[in-house]
Amino acid sequence: MIYQTAQDWQNAPHKRVLFFGMSGLGKTYLSNLLRDQGDWFHYSIDYRIGTRYMGEHIADNFKAEAMKVPFLRELLMSDSIRITSKISFENLSPVATYLGKPGNVEKGGLPIDEYRRRQEQFKAAEISALMDTSAFIDRAERIYGYPHFICDSGGSICEWIDPALGEHDPILAELSKHCLLVWLRGDAAHTQKLVERFDRAPKPMAYQPEFLARVWGEYLNEFNVKEDDIDPDAFIRWTYAQALNHRQPLYEHMARYGVSLCAHEVAQIKSPQDFDRMISAAIDAH
């Protein structure tokens, strides 16, 4: 860890952290709080993915849909209109919409081969965005004068790290060299709430290719359906709890090289000073 003791953290003129964990446990809450109340630069991995690495894919998808409408097709072909996404920290839905869900096209799904292609695009984009972290640490201080830095990562960060490589995993090694890794973890009650929330509004997710292949095959067998007949929302609802279980040991592995905060603790943080105290205690407890 780049801060070996609580005193190292307290005395550091430049505090650098990377939040990781499942969506809904406080990563963006903490990032916004520190950005709004302190001298912290907020680097959002999902925003970087959507604007730098997948913006063209997203816009091309919009154009492909527009080309199906004769009126819009004519305007596009004559270069009379411009179609682009409007991504912000608060609205990252263009990325999720592009990622999509596999299954019946008439129900809003994607053919599985196209879905896998987009998953691979997202994987490459997220890894690239993560590896840009050190460059943004430099930019945040050199250009904008921010002394402190937050990397607000997506829930799928753990999918691309190989636990068998330990500290030699290239993503883990690069990130831990520049930031204190902070796992925002939930307990059983949080997990149940996440499942209930996802069931109400299922959202696209990124999966490790091996995990996706396994759950896709199991779903086809268990429900005796063909690929083209799968209800996209039903599939990702069924997959979500398994994805939580799949990611838990991966997050635990990452936390060996950083610290962890329970979501209950995160909810008690109301100021940068509260955050400093909690991180100090977590470092001492590591």
CSV table of C-alpha atoms in Angstrom, one decimal:
chain,number,residue,atom,x,y,z
A,1,MET,CA,0.0,0.0,0.0
A,2,ILE,CA,1.2,3.5,-0.8
A,3,TYR,CA,0.2,4.6,2.8
A,4,GLN,CA,1.7,2.1,5.2
A,5,THR,CA,0.3,3.6,8.4
A,6,ALA,CA,-2.5,5.9,9.4
A,7,GLN,CA,0.1,8.6,10.1
A,8,ASP,CA,1.4,8.3,6.5
A,9,TRP,CA,-2.1,8.9,5.3
A,10,GLN,CA,-2.8,11.8,7.6
A,11,ASN,CA,0.5,13.5,6.7
A,12,ALA,CA,0.3,12.9,3.0
A,13,PRO,CA,0.2,16.1,1.0
A,14,HIS,CA,-1.4,14.2,-1.9
A,15,LYS,CA,-4.1,11.6,-1.0
A,16,ARG,CA,-4.9,9.2,-3.8
A,17,VAL,CA,-7.7,6.6,-3.6
A,18,LEU,CA,-9.4,4.2,-5.9
A,19,PHE,CA,-12.9,3.0,-4.8
A,20,PHE,CA,-14.1,-0.4,-6.0
A,21,GLY,CA,-17.1,-2.6,-5.3
A,22,MET,CA,-20.6,-3.4,-6.5
A,23,SER,CA,-22.7,-0.5,-7.9
A,24,GLY,CA,-25.0,0.9,-5.2
A,25,LEU,CA,-22.6,0.7,-2.2
A,26,GLY,CA,-21.4,4.2,-2.1
A,27,LYS,CA,-18.5,4.7,-4.6
A,28,THR,CA,-20.1,7.7,-6.4
A,29,TYR,CA,-21.6,9.0,-3.2
A,30,LEU,CA,-18.2,9.3,-1.6
A,31,SER,CA,-16.6,10.6,-4.8
A,32,ASN,CA,-19.2,13.4,-5.1
A,33,LEU,CA,-18.9,14.3,-1.4
A,34,LEU,CA,-15.2,14.6,-1.6
A,35,ARG,CA,-15.3,16.5,-4.9
A,36,ASP,CA,-17.9,18.9,-3.7
A,37,GLN,CA,-16.5,19.6,-0.2
A,38,GLY,CA,-12.7,19.2,-0.6
A,39,ASP,CA,-9.7,19.6,-2.9
A,40,TRP,CA,-10.4,16.3,-4.6
A,41,PHE,CA,-10.3,15.5,-8.4
A,42,HIS,CA,-13.0,13.0,-9.4
A,43,TYR,CA,-11.9,10.6,-12.1
A,44,SER,CA,-14.9,8.5,-13.2
A,45,ILE,CA,-13.9,5.3,-15.0
A,46,ASP,CA,-17.4,4.9,-16.5
A,47,TYR,CA,-17.3,8.5,-17.8
A,48,ARG,CA,-13.9,8.0,-19.3
A,49,ILE,CA,-15.1,4.8,-21.0
A,50,GLY,CA,-18.1,6.5,-22.5
A,51,THR,CA,-16.4,9.7,-23.7
A,52,ARG,CA,-12.9,8.4,-24.7
A,53,TYR,CA,-13.1,4.7,-25.5
A,54,MET,CA,-16.6,3.9,-26.5
A,55,GLY,CA,-18.0,7.2,-27.7
A,56,GLU,CA,-17.6,6.2,-31.4
A,57,HIS,CA,-19.2,2.8,-30.9
A,58,ILE,CA,-22.2,4.4,-29.1
A,59,ALA,CA,-22.7,7.1,-31.7
A,60,ASP,CA,-22.4,4.6,-34.5
A,61,ASN,CA,-25.1,2.5,-32.8
A,62,PHE,CA,-27.4,5.5,-32.7
A,63,LYS,CA,-26.8,6.2,-36.4
A,64,ALA,CA,-27.5,2.6,-37.3
A,65,GLU,CA,-30.9,2.9,-35.5
A,66,ALA,CA,-31.6,6.2,-37.2
A,67,MET,CA,-30.8,4.8,-40.6
A,68,LYS,CA,-33.9,2.5,-40.2
A,69,VAL,CA,-36.1,5.6,-40.2
A,70,PRO,CA,-36.4,7.0,-43.8
A,71,PHE,CA,-36.7,10.6,-42.7
A,72,LEU,CA,-33.6,10.4,-40.5
A,73,ARG,CA,-31.7,8.3,-43.1
A,74,GLU,CA,-32.1,11.0,-45.7
A,75,LEU,CA,-30.8,13.6,-43.3
A,76,LEU,CA,-27.8,11.5,-42.3
A,77,MET,CA,-26.9,10.6,-45.9
A,78,SER,CA,-26.9,14.3,-46.8
A,79,ASP,CA,-24.9,15.2,-43.7
A,80,SER,CA,-27.7,17.4,-42.5
A,81,ILE,CA,-27.8,16.3,-38.9
A,82,ARG,CA,-25.3,15.1,-36.2
A,83,ILE,CA,-26.1,12.3,-33.8
A,84,THR,CA,-24.0,12.0,-30.6
A,85,SER,CA,-24.5,10.9,-27.0
A,86,LYS,CA,-24.7,13.3,-24.1
A,87,ILE,CA,-22.9,11.5,-21.3
A,88,SER,CA,-22.3,13.1,-17.9
A,89,PHE,CA,-21.2,11.9,-14.4
A,90,GLU,CA,-24.9,11.8,-13.5
A,91,ASN,CA,-26.1,10.1,-16.8
A,92,LEU,CA,-24.0,7.2,-18.1
A,93,SER,CA,-27.0,5.4,-19.6
A,94,PRO,CA,-25.6,5.7,-23.2
A,95,VAL,CA,-22.9,3.2,-22.2
A,96,ALA,CA,-25.3,0.8,-20.6
A,97,THR,CA,-27.7,1.1,-23.5
A,98,TYR,CA,-24.9,0.2,-25.9
A,99,LEU,CA,-23.7,-2.7,-23.8
A,100,GLY,CA,-27.3,-4.1,-23.9
A,101,LYS,CA,-28.7,-7.5,-22.9
A,102,PRO,CA,-28.6,-10.8,-24.7
A,103,GLY,CA,-31.7,-12.5,-26.0
A,104,ASN,CA,-34.8,-12.0,-28.1
A,105,VAL,CA,-34.4,-9.0,-30.4
A,106,GLU,CA,-38.1,-8.3,-30.4
A,107,LYS,CA,-37.9,-7.8,-26.6
A,108,GLY,CA,-34.9,-5.4,-26.8
A,109,GLY,CA,-32.2,-8.1,-26.7
A,110,LEU,CA,-29.1,-8.6,-28.7
A,111,PRO,CA,-27.9,-11.7,-30.6
A,112,ILE,CA,-25.4,-13.5,-28.3
A,113,ASP,CA,-22.5,-13.0,-30.8
A,114,GLU,CA,-23.2,-9.3,-31.0
A,115,TYR,CA,-23.5,-9.1,-27.2
A,116,ARG,CA,-20.2,-10.9,-26.8
A,117,ARG,CA,-18.6,-8.5,-29.3
A,118,ARG,CA,-19.8,-5.5,-27.3
A,119,GLN,CA,-18.6,-7.1,-24.0
A,120,GLU,CA,-15.1,-7.4,-25.5
A,121,GLN,CA,-15.2,-3.8,-26.5
A,122,PHE,CA,-16.2,-2.8,-23.0
A,123,LYS,CA,-13.5,-4.9,-21.5
A,124,ALA,CA,-10.8,-3.2,-23.6
A,125,ALA,CA,-12.3,0.2,-22.9
A,126,GLU,CA,-12.4,-0.3,-19.1
A,127,ILE,CA,-8.9,-1.7,-18.9
A,128,SER,CA,-7.6,1.3,-20.9
A,129,ALA,CA,-9.5,3.7,-18.7
A,130,LEU,CA,-8.1,2.1,-15.6
A,131,MET,CA,-4.6,2.3,-17.0
A,132,ASP,CA,-5.1,6.0,-17.6
A,133,THR,CA,-5.3,6.7,-13.9
A,134,SER,CA,-1.7,7.8,-13.4
A,135,ALA,CA,-2.0,10.2,-16.3
A,136,PHE,CA,-5.1,11.8,-14.7
A,137,ILE,CA,-3.4,12.0,-11.4
A,138,ASP,CA,-0.7,14.1,-13.1
A,139,ARG,CA,-3.2,16.2,-15.0
A,140,ALA,CA,-5.3,16.8,-11.9
A,141,GLU,CA,-2.4,18.4,-10.1
A,142,ARG,CA,-0.4,19.9,-13.0
A,143,ILE,CA,-3.3,21.5,-14.9
A,144,TYR,CA,-6.1,22.0,-12.3
A,145,GLY,CA,-4.1,22.2,-9.0
A,146,TYR,CA,-6.0,19.5,-7.2
A,147,PRO,CA,-3.8,18.0,-4.4
A,148,HIS,CA,-6.0,14.9,-3.9
A,149,PHE,CA,-7.4,12.3,-6.3
A,150,ILE,CA,-10.3,9.8,-6.5
A,151,CYS,CA,-10.6,7.1,-9.1
A,152,ASP,CA,-14.2,6.1,-9.1
A,153,SER,CA,-14.1,2.6,-10.7
A,154,GLY,CA,-17.0,0.5,-12.2
A,155,GLY,CA,-18.3,-2.6,-10.5
A,156,SER,CA,-16.7,-4.8,-13.2
A,157,ILE,CA,-13.1,-3.8,-12.4
A,158,CYS,CA,-12.6,-7.2,-10.7
A,159,GLU,CA,-13.6,-9.1,-13.8
A,160,TRP,CA,-10.3,-8.2,-15.6
A,161,ILE,CA,-7.9,-9.0,-12.7
A,162,ASP,CA,-6.3,-12.5,-12.5
A,163,PRO,CA,-5.9,-13.5,-8.8
A,164,ALA,CA,-3.4,-16.2,-9.9
A,165,LEU,CA,-0.9,-13.5,-10.7
A,166,GLY,CA,-1.2,-11.9,-7.3
A,167,GLU,CA,0.5,-8.6,-7.0
A,168,HIS,CA,2.0,-9.1,-10.4
A,169,ASP,CA,-1.4,-8.7,-12.2
A,170,PRO,CA,-0.7,-5.7,-14.5
A,171,ILE,CA,-3.9,-3.8,-13.7
A,172,LEU,CA,-3.6,-4.4,-9.9
A,173,ALA,CA,0.1,-3.6,-9.9
A,174,GLU,CA,-0.4,-0.3,-11.8
A,175,LEU,CA,-3.3,0.9,-9.7
A,176,SER,CA,-1.9,0.0,-6.3
A,177,LYS,CA,1.3,1.8,-7.3
A,178,HIS,CA,-0.5,5.1,-7.6
A,179,CYS,CA,-3.6,4.8,-5.3
A,180,LEU,CA,-4.8,3.3,-2.1
A,181,LEU,CA,-7.4,0.6,-3.1
A,182,VAL,CA,-10.5,1.0,-1.0
A,183,TRP,CA,-13.2,-1.7,-1.2
A,184,LEU,CA,-16.7,-0.6,-0.4
A,185,ARG,CA,-18.2,-3.8,0.7
A,186,GLY,CA,-21.7,-4.8,1.7
A,187,ASP,CA,-23.1,-7.3,4.1
A,188,ALA,CA,-26.0,-9.8,3.6
A,189,ALA,CA,-28.6,-7.1,4.1
A,190,HIS,CA,-26.9,-4.9,1.4
A,191,THR,CA,-26.7,-7.9,-0.9
A,192,GLN,CA,-30.5,-8.5,-0.6
A,193,LYS,CA,-31.2,-4.8,-1.2
A,194,LEU,CA,-29.0,-4.9,-4.3
A,195,VAL,CA,-30.8,-7.9,-5.6
A,196,GLU,CA,-34.2,-6.3,-5.0
A,197,ARG,CA,-33.2,-3.1,-6.6
A,198,PHE,CA,-31.8,-4.9,-9.7
A,199,ASP,CA,-35.0,-7.0,-9.9
A,200,ARG,CA,-37.0,-3.8,-10.1
A,201,ALA,CA,-34.8,-2.2,-12.8
A,202,PRO,CA,-32.4,-4.7,-14.4
A,203,LYS,CA,-29.4,-2.9,-16.0
A,204,PRO,CA,-26.7,-4.2,-18.4
A,205,MET,CA,-23.5,-5.5,-16.8
A,206,ALA,CA,-20.1,-6.5,-18.0
A,207,TYR,CA,-19.1,-10.1,-17.3
A,208,GLN,CA,-15.9,-12.1,-17.5
A,209,PRO,CA,-16.1,-14.1,-20.7
A,210,GLU,CA,-15.8,-17.5,-18.9
A,211,PHE,CA,-18.5,-16.5,-16.4
A,212,LEU,CA,-20.8,-15.4,-19.2
A,213,ALA,CA,-20.3,-18.6,-21.2
A,214,ARG,CA,-21.1,-20.6,-18.1
A,215,VAL,CA,-24.3,-18.8,-17.1
A,216,TRP,CA,-25.5,-18.6,-20.7
A,217,GLY,CA,-25.2,-22.3,-21.1
A,218,GLU,CA,-26.8,-23.0,-17.7
A,219,TYR,CA,-29.8,-20.7,-18.5
A,220,LEU,CA,-30.4,-22.4,-21.8
A,221,ASN,CA,-30.4,-25.8,-20.2
A,222,GLU,CA,-32.4,-25.0,-17.1
A,223,PHE,CA,-35.2,-23.2,-18.9
A,224,ASN,CA,-35.0,-25.3,-22.1
A,225,VAL,CA,-35.1,-22.3,-24.4
A,226,LYS,CA,-33.3,-21.3,-27.6
A,227,GLU,CA,-30.9,-18.4,-27.7
A,228,ASP,CA,-33.3,-16.3,-29.8
A,229,ASP,CA,-36.2,-16.9,-27.4
A,230,ILE,CA,-34.5,-15.7,-24.2
A,231,ASP,CA,-36.2,-12.8,-22.4
A,232,PRO,CA,-33.2,-10.4,-22.0
A,233,ASP,CA,-34.4,-9.0,-18.6
A,234,ALA,CA,-35.3,-12.4,-17.3
A,235,PHE,CA,-31.7,-13.6,-18.1
A,236,ILE,CA,-29.9,-10.7,-16.5
A,237,ARG,CA,-32.2,-10.9,-13.4
A,238,TRP,CA,-31.4,-14.6,-13.1
A,239,THR,CA,-27.7,-13.9,-13.5
A,240,TYR,CA,-27.4,-11.0,-11.1
A,241,ALA,CA,-27.2,-13.0,-7.8
A,242,GLN,CA,-24.7,-15.4,-9.4
A,243,ALA,CA,-22.6,-12.4,-10.6
A,244,LEU,CA,-22.5,-11.1,-7.0
A,245,ASN,CA,-21.2,-14.4,-5.7
A,246,HIS,CA,-18.8,-14.6,-8.6
A,247,ARG,CA,-17.4,-11.1,-7.8
A,248,GLN,CA,-17.1,-11.4,-4.1
A,249,PRO,CA,-13.9,-13.4,-3.9
A,250,LEU,CA,-12.4,-11.2,-6.7
A,251,TYR,CA,-13.1,-8.1,-4.6
A,252,GLU,CA,-11.7,-9.9,-1.5
A,253,HIS,CA,-8.5,-10.6,-3.4
A,254,MET,CA,-8.1,-7.0,-4.5
A,255,ALA,CA,-8.7,-5.8,-0.9
A,256,ARG,CA,-5.6,-7.7,0.2
A,257,TYR,CA,-3.6,-4.9,-1.5
A,258,GLY,CA,-5.7,-2.1,0.1
A,259,VAL,CA,-8.3,-1.5,2.8
A,260,SER,CA,-12.0,-1.9,3.0
A,261,LEU,CA,-15.0,0.1,4.4
A,262,CYS,CA,-18.4,-1.4,5.1
A,263,ALA,CA,-21.3,0.4,3.3
A,264,HIS,CA,-22.7,1.1,6.8
A,265,GLU,CA,-19.5,3.1,7.6
A,266,VAL,CA,-19.7,4.8,4.2
A,267,ALA,CA,-23.2,6.1,5.0
A,268,GLN,CA,-21.8,7.8,8.1
A,269,ILE,CA,-19.3,9.8,6.2
A,270,LYS,CA,-20.5,13.4,5.9
A,271,SER,CA,-17.3,15.3,5.3
A,272,PRO,CA,-13.7,14.9,4.1
A,273,GLN,CA,-12.6,14.9,7.7
A,274,ASP,CA,-14.9,11.9,8.4
A,275,PHE,CA,-13.4,10.2,5.4
A,276,ASP,CA,-9.8,10.8,6.6
A,277,ARG,CA,-10.6,9.3,10.0
A,278,MET,CA,-12.2,6.3,8.6
A,279,ILE,CA,-9.4,5.6,6.1
A,280,SER,CA,-6.9,6.0,9.0
A,281,ALA,CA,-8.7,3.4,11.0
A,282,ALA,CA,-8.9,1.1,8.1
A,283,ILE,CA,-5.2,1.3,7.4
A,284,ASP,CA,-4.4,0.6,11.1
A,285,ALA,CA,-6.8,-2.4,10.9
A,286,HIS,CA,-5.2,-3.8,7.7
